[in-house]
Short mmCIF file of C-alpha atoms in Angstrom, two decimals:
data_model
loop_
_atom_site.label_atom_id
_atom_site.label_comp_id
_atom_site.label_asym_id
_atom_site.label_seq_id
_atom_site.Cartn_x
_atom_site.Cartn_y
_atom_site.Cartn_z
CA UNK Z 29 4.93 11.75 -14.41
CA UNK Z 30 3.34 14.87 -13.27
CA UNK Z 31 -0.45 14.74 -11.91
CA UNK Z 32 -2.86 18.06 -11.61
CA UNK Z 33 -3.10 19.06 -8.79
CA UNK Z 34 -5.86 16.62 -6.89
CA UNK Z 35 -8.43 19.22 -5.82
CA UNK Z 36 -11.35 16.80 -4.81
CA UNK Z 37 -8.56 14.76 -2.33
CA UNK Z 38 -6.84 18.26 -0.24
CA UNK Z 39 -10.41 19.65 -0.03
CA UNK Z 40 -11.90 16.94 2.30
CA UNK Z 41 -8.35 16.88 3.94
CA UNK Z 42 -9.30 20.54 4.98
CA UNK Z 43 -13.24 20.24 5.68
CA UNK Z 44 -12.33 17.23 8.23
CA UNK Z 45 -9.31 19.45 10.05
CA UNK Z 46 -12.30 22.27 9.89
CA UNK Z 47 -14.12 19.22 11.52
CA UNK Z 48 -11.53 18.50 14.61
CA UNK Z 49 -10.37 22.21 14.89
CA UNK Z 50 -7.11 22.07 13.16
CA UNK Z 51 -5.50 24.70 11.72
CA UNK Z 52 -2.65 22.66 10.00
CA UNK Z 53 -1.08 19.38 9.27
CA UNK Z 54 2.69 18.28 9.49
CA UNK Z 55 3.73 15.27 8.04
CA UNK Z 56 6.89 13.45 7.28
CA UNK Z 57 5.74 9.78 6.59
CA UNK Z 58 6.59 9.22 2.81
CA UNK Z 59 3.04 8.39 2.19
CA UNK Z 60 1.53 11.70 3.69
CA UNK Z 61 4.12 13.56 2.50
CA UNK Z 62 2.83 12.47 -1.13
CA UNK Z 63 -0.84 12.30 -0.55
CA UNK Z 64 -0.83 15.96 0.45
CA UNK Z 65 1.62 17.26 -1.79
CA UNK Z 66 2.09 14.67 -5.00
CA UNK Z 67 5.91 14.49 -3.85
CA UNK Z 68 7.44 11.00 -3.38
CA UNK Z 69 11.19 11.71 -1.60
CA UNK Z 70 14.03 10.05 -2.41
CA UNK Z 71 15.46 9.46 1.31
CA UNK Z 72 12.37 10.19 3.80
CA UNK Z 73 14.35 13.23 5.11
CA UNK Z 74 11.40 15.32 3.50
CA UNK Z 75 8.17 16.74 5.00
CA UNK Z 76 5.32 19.09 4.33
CA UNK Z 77 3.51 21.92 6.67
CA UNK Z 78 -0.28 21.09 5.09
CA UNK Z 79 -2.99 24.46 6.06
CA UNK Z 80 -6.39 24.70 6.62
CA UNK Z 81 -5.95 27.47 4.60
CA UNK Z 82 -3.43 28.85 2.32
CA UNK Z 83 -0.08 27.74 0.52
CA UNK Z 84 1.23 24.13 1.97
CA UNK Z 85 5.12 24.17 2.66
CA UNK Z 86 7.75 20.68 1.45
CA UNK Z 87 10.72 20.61 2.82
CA UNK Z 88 12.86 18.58 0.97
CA UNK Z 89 16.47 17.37 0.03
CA UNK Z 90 18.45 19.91 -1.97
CA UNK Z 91 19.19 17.20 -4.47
CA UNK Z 92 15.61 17.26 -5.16
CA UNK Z 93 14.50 20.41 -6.04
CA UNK Z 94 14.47 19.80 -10.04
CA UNK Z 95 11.97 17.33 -9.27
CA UNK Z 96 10.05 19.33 -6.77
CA UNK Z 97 9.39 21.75 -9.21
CA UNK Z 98 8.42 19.20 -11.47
CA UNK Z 99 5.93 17.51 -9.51
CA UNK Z 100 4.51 19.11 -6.11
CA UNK Z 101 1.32 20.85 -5.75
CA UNK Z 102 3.11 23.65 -3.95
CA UNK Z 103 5.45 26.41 -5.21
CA UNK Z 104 6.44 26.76 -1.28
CA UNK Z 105 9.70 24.18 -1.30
CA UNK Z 106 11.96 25.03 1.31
CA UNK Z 107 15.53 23.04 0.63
CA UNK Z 108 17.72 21.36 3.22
CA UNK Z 109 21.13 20.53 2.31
CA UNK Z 110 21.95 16.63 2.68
CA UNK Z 111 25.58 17.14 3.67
CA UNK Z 112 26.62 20.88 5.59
CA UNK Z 113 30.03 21.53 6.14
CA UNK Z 114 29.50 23.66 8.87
CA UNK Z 115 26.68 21.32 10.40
CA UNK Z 116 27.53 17.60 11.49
CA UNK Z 117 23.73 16.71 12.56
CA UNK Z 118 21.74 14.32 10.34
CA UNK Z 119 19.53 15.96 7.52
CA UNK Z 120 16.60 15.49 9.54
CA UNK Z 121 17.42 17.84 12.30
CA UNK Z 122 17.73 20.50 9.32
CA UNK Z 123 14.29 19.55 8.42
CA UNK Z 124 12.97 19.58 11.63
CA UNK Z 125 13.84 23.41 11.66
CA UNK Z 126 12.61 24.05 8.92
CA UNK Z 127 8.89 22.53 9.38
CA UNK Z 128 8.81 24.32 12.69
CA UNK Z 129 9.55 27.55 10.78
CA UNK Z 130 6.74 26.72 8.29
CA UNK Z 131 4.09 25.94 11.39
CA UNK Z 132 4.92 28.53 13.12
CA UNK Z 133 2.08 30.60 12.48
CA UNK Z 134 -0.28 28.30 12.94
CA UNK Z 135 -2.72 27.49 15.86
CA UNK Z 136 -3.38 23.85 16.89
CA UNK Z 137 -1.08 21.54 14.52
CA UNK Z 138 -1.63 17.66 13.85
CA UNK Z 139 1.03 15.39 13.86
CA UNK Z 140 1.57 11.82 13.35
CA UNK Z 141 1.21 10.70 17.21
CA UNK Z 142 -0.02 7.03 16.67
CA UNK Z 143 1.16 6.41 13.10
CA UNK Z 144 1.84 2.32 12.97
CA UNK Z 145 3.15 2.20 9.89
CA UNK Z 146 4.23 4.42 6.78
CA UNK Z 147 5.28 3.43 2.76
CA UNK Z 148 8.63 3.51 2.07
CA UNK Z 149 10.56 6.40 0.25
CA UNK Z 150 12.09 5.61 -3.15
CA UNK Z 151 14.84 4.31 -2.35
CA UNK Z 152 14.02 2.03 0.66
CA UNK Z 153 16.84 0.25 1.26
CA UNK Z 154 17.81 2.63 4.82
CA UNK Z 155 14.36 4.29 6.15
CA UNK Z 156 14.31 7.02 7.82
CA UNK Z 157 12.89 7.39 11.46
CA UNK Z 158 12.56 10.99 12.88
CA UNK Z 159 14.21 11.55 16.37
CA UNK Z 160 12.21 12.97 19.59
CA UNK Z 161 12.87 16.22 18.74
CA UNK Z 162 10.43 16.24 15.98
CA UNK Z 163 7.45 15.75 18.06
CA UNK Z 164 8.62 18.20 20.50
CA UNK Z 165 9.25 21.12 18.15
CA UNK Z 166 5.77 22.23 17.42
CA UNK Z 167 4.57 23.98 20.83
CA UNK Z 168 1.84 22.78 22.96
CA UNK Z 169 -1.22 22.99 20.84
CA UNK Z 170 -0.60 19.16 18.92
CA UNK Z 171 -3.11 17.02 18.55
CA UNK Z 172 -3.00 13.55 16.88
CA UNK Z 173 -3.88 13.94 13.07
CA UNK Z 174 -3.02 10.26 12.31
CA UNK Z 175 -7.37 9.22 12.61
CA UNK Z 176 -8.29 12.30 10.50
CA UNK Z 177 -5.43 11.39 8.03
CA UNK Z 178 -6.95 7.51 7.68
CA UNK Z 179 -10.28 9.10 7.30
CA UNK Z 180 -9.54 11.07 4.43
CA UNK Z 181 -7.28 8.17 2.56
CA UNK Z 182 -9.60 5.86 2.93
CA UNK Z 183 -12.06 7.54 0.09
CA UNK Z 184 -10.32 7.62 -3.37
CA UNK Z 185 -10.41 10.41 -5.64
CA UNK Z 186 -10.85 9.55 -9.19
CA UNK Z 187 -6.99 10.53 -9.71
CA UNK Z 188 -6.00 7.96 -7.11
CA UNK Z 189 -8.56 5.42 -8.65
CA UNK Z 190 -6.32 6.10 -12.12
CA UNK Z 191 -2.90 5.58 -10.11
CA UNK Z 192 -3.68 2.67 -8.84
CA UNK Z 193 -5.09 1.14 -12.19
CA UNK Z 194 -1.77 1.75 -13.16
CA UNK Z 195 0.05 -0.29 -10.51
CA UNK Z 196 -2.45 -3.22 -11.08
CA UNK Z 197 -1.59 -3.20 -14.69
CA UNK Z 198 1.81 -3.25 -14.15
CA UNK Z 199 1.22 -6.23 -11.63
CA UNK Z 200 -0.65 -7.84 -13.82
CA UNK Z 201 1.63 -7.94 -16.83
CA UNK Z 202 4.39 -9.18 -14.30
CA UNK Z 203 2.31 -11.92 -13.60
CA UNK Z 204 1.72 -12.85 -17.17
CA UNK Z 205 5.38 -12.55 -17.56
CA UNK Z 206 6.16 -15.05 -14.85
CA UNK Z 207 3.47 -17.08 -16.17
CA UNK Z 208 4.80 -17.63 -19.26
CA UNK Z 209 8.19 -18.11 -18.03
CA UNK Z 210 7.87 -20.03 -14.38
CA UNK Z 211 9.41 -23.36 -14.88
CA UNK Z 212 9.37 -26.35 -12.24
CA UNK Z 213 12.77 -26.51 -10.91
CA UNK Z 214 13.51 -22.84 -10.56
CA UNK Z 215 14.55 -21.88 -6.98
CA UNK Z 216 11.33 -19.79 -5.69
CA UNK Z 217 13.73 -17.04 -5.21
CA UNK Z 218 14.81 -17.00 -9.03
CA UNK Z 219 10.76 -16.83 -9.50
CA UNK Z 220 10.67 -14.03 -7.15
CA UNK Z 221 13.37 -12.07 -8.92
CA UNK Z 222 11.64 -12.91 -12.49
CA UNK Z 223 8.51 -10.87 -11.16
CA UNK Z 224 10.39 -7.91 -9.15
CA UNK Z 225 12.71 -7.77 -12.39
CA UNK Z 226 9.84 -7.28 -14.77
CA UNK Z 227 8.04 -5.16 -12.18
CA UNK Z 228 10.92 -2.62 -11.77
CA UNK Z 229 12.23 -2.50 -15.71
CA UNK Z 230 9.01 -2.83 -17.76
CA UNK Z 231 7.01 -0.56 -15.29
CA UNK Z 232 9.32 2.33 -15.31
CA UNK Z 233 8.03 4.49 -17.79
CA UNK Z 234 4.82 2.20 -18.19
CA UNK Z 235 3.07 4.00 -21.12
CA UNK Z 236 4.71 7.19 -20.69
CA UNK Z 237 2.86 7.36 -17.35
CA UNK Z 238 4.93 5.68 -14.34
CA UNK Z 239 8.13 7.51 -13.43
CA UNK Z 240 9.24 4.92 -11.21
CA UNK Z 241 7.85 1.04 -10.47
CA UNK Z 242 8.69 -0.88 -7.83
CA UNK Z 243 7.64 -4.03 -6.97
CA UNK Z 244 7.57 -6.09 -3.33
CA UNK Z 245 7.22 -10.04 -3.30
CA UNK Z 246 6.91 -13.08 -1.37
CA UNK Z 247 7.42 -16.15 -3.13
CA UNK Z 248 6.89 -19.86 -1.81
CA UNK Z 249 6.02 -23.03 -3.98
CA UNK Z 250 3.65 -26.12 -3.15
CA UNK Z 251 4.72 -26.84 0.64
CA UNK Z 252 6.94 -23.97 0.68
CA UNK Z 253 3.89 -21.95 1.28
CA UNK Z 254 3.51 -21.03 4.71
CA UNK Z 255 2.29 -17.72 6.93
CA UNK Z 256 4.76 -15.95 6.73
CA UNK Z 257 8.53 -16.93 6.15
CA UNK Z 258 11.17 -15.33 3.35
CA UNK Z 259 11.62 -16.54 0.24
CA UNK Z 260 13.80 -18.41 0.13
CA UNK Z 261 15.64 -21.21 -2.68
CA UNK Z 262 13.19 -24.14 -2.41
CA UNK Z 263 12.51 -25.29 -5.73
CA UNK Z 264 9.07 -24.45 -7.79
CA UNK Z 265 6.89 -27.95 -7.96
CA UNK Z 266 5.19 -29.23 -10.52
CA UNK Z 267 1.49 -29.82 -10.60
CA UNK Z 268 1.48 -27.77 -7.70
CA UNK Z 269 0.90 -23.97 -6.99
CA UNK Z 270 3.46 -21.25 -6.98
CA UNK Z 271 1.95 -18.47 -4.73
CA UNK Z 272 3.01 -14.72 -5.27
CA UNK Z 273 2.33 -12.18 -2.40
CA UNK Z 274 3.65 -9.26 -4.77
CA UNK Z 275 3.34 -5.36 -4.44
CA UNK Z 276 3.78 -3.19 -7.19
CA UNK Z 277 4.07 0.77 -6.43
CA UNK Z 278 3.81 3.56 -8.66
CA UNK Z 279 4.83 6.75 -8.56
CA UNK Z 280 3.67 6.29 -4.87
CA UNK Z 281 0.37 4.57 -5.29
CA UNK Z 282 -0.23 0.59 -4.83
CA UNK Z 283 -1.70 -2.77 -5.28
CA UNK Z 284 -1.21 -5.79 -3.15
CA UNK Z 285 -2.65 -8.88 -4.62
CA UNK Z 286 -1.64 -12.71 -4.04
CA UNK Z 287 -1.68 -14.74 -7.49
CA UNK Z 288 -1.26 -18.93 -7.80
CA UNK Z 289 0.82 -20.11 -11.45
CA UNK Z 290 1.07 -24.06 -11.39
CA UNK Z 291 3.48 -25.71 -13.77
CA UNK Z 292 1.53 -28.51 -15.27
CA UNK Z 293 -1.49 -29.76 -14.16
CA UNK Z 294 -2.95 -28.89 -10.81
CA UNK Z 295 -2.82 -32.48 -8.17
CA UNK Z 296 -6.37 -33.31 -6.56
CA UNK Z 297 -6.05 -32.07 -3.03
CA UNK Z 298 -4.85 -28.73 -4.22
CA UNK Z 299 -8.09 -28.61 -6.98
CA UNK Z 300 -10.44 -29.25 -3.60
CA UNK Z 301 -8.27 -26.63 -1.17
CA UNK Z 302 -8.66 -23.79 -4.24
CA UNK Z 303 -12.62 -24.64 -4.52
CA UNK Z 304 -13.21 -24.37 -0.52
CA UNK Z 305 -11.25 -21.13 -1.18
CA UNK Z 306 -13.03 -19.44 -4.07
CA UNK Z 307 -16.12 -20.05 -2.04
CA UNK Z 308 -15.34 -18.19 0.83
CA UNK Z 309 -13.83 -15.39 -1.78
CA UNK Z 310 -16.81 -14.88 -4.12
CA UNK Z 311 -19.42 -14.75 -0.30
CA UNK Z 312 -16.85 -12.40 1.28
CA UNK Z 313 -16.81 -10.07 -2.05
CA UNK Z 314 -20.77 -10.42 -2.18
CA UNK Z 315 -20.66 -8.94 1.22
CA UNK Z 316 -18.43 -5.72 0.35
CA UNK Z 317 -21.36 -3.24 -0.50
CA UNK Z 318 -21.90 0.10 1.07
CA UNK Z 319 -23.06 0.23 3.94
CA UNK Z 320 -22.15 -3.42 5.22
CA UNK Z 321 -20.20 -4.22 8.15
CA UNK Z 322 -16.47 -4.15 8.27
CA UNK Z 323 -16.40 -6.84 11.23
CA UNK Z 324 -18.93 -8.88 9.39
CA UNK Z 325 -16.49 -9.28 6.64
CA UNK Z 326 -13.85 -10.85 9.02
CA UNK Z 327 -16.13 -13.04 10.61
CA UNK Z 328 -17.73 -14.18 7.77
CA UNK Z 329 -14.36 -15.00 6.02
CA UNK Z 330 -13.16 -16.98 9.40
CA UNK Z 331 -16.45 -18.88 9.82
CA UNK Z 332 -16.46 -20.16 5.76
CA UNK Z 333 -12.76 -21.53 6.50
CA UNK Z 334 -13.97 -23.17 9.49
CA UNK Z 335 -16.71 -24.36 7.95
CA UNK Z 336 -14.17 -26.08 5.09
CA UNK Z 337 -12.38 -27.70 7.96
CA UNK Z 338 -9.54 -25.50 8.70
CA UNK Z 339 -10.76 -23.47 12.56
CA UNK Z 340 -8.48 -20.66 13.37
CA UNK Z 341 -7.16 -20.00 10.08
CA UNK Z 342 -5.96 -17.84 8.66
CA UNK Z 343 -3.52 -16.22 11.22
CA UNK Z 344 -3.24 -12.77 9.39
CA UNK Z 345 -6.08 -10.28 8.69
CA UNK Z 346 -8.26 -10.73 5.92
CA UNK Z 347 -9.14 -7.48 4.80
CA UNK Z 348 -7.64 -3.90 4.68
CA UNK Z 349 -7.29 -0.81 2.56
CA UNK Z 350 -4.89 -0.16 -0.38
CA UNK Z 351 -3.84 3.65 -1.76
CA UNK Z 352 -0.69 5.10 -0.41
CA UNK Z 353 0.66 2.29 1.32
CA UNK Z 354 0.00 -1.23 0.79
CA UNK Z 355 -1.75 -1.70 3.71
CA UNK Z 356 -3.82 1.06 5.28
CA UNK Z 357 -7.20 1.98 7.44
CA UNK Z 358 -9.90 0.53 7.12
CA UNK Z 359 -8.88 -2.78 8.27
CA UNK Z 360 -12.04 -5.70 8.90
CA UNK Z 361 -11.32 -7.35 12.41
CA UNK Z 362 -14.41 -8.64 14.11
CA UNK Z 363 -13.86 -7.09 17.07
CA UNK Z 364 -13.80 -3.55 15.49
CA UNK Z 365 -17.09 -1.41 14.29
CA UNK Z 366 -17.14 0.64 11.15
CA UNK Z 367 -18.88 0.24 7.83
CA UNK Z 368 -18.03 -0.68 4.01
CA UNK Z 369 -18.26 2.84 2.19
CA UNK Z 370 -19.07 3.56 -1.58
CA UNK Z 371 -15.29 4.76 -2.65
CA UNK Z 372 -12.92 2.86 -0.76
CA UNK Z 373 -10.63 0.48 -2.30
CA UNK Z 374 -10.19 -2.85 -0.49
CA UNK Z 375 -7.43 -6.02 -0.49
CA UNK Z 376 -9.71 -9.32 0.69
CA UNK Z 377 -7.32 -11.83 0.86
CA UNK Z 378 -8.27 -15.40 2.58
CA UNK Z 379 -5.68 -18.07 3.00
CA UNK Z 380 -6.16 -21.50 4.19
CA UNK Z 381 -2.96 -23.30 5.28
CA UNK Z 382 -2.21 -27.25 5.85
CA UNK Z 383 0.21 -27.97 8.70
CA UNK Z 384 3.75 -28.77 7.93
CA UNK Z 385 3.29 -26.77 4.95
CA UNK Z 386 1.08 -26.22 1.70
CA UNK Z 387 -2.18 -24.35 1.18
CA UNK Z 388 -3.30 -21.38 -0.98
CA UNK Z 389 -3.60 -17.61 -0.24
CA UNK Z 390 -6.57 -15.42 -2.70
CA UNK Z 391 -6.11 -11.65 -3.25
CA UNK Z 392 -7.11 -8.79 -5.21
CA UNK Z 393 -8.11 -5.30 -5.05
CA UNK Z 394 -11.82 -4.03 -4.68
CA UNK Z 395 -13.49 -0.53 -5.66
CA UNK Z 396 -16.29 -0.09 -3.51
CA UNK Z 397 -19.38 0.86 -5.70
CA UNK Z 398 -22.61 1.56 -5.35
CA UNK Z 399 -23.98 -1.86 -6.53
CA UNK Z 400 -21.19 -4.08 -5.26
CA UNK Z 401 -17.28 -4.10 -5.86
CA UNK Z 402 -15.26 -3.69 -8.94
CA UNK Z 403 -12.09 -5.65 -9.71
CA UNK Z 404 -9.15 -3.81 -10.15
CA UNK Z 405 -6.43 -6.32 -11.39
CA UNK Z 406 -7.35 -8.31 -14.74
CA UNK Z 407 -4.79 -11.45 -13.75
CA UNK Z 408 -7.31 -14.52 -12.72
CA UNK Z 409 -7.90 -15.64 -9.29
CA UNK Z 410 -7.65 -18.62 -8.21
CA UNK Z 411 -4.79 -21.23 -9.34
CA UNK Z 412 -3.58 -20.30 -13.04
CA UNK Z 413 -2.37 -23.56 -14.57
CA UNK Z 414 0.02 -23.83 -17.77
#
């Protein structure tokens, strides 16, 4: 799938280096590599040289090119050669060269100093980590462009907004899919498969639209369900739920929800544990409205599951962005200032877990708007019986 070039998205990316004095951007996480250029590698050897002004450089596996062509936003792709004959280093060091080259020419460059984490390449299995050399290659005038970088991502574009409906449709339909087909019995990994499967073959090519789908799960049934373990072959329980921590990506944009099926009817305590739940849910998503507070959010989430009986839960963070990665700035911690803003898309996800195991996890995806948030998935929340 090629996308137009997303104007609205690189032109705040250059006001805010205008803003902190930088003249350009080099990037080799997958995800920035993409967001500034629309091109999602294949190995995470690639990375782009991203101006204040002018023609942005990828550098990218040979192997490639066709679809470079095809789908950056820059007719300046510079090719490194994933085997050399006459060179035994690792692609990267080729690529370092050749993003030096690119930057060369340029005043004070931003790099990824204090990047925690990145989205994965397409074909995940091995990623790639860049050596010291690449953040020694680019002189003495390097600043940290990692803060201006989760500025600018954390405001969607209307393109991104249309990506991402198109990972949340594919997650949805997965979800359907396992729906109709979960069966008390089956090994939670067999569930997990079921949903990855569907994810991965009926979201490539998803209307003509997704050139590649990929989809990420955790799945644990009835006192399987813990924070956090692998999936792993304990069997799916009856008249209790099946919870599904599932990403789907698409052509480099994401959703992260968590979704409850229940085979059969749903038992007593596990009807009381979803209601305490929902409440906390529906107050938190009340709360998400521009302007609000991003630590508010975490505290209020942690004080309505104390309030249900459950203090100190849950142990992971409740609330965090979504684009390109699954999980990126702004996160809600109650310790930490910032502000809900009109535009950002947001994962609120309480969980509430008994000891020994059991419990129930809630997720979707939020558009910030200007009179509340809009929900991006159409699969219910809650525990989906059947």
């Amino acid at each position: 799938m090629t996308w137009p070039r997303d104007d609205a998205k690189l032109t705040r990316v250059r006001e805010l280096m205008g803003e902190e004095g930088l003249d350009a951007l080099v990037v080799r996480a997958p995800d920035n590599v993409l967001y500034l250029t629309n091109f999602w590698g294949m190995k995470g050897y690639e990375a782009a040289v991203f101006p204040r002004e002018g023609e942005p450089t990828l550098v990218c596996l040979e192997a490639s090119a066709e679809d470079a062509a095809r789908t950056a936003w820059t007719e300046d792709v510079r090719l490194i050669q994933g085997y050399a004959a006459e060179d035994p280093r690792p692609p990267v060091a080729r690529a370092i060269e050749l993003a030096q080259a690119a930057a060369r020419d340029h005043g004070t460059v931003g790099l990824e100093l204090s990047l925690g984490t990145q989205a994965s390449d397409r074909m995940v299995g091995e990623p790639t980590t860049f050596t010291h050399d690449w953040f020694h290659s680019f002189g003495t005038q390097v600043a940290d462009a990692t803060p201006l970088l989760a500025r600018a991502r954390a405001l969607k574009t209307a393109q991104e907004l249309e990506r991402m409906g198109l990972a949340n449709e594919i997650a949805t339909s997965a979800m359907e899919h396992c729906r109709e087909h979960l069966r008390p019995g089956m090994k939670e990994s067999e569930a997990g498969a079921m949903w990855n499967g569907f994810v991965h073959g009926a979201g490539t090519g998803w209307n003509g639209r997704v050139e590649l789908a990929l989809g990420f799960s955790l799945v644990w049934s009835g006192p399987g369900i813990k924070t956090f373990t692998a999936t792993g072959d304990l069997p799916v329980k009856e008249d209790e739920p099946t919870l599904f921590e599932i990403w789907v990506c698409a052509d480099g944009y994401w959703c992260d929800h968590t979704k409850n099926l229940c085979p059969g009817e749903l038992r007593a305590e596990y009807a009381e544990l979803e209601r305490q739940l929902m409440t906390v849910y529906e107050r938190a998503l009340e709360h998400c409205r521009p302007g609000a507070s991003l630590a508010e959010l975490d505290r209020l989430i942690r004080e309505g599951i104390d309030e249900a009986g459950y203090p100190g839960q849950p142990s992971h963070p409740v609330a965090h962005g979504v684009g390109a990665r699954a999980h990126e700035p702004p996160y809600a911690h109650q310790a930490r200032s910032g502000t809900i803003e009109e535009g950002m898309v947001l994962a609120v996800e309480p969980g509430i877990y008994w000891e020994g195991g059991g419990g129930l996890r809630v997720e979707d995806n939020f558009l910030v708007t200007a009179d509340g948030v809009e929900k991006l998935s159409t699969f219910p929340d809650g525990v989906v019986c059947g």
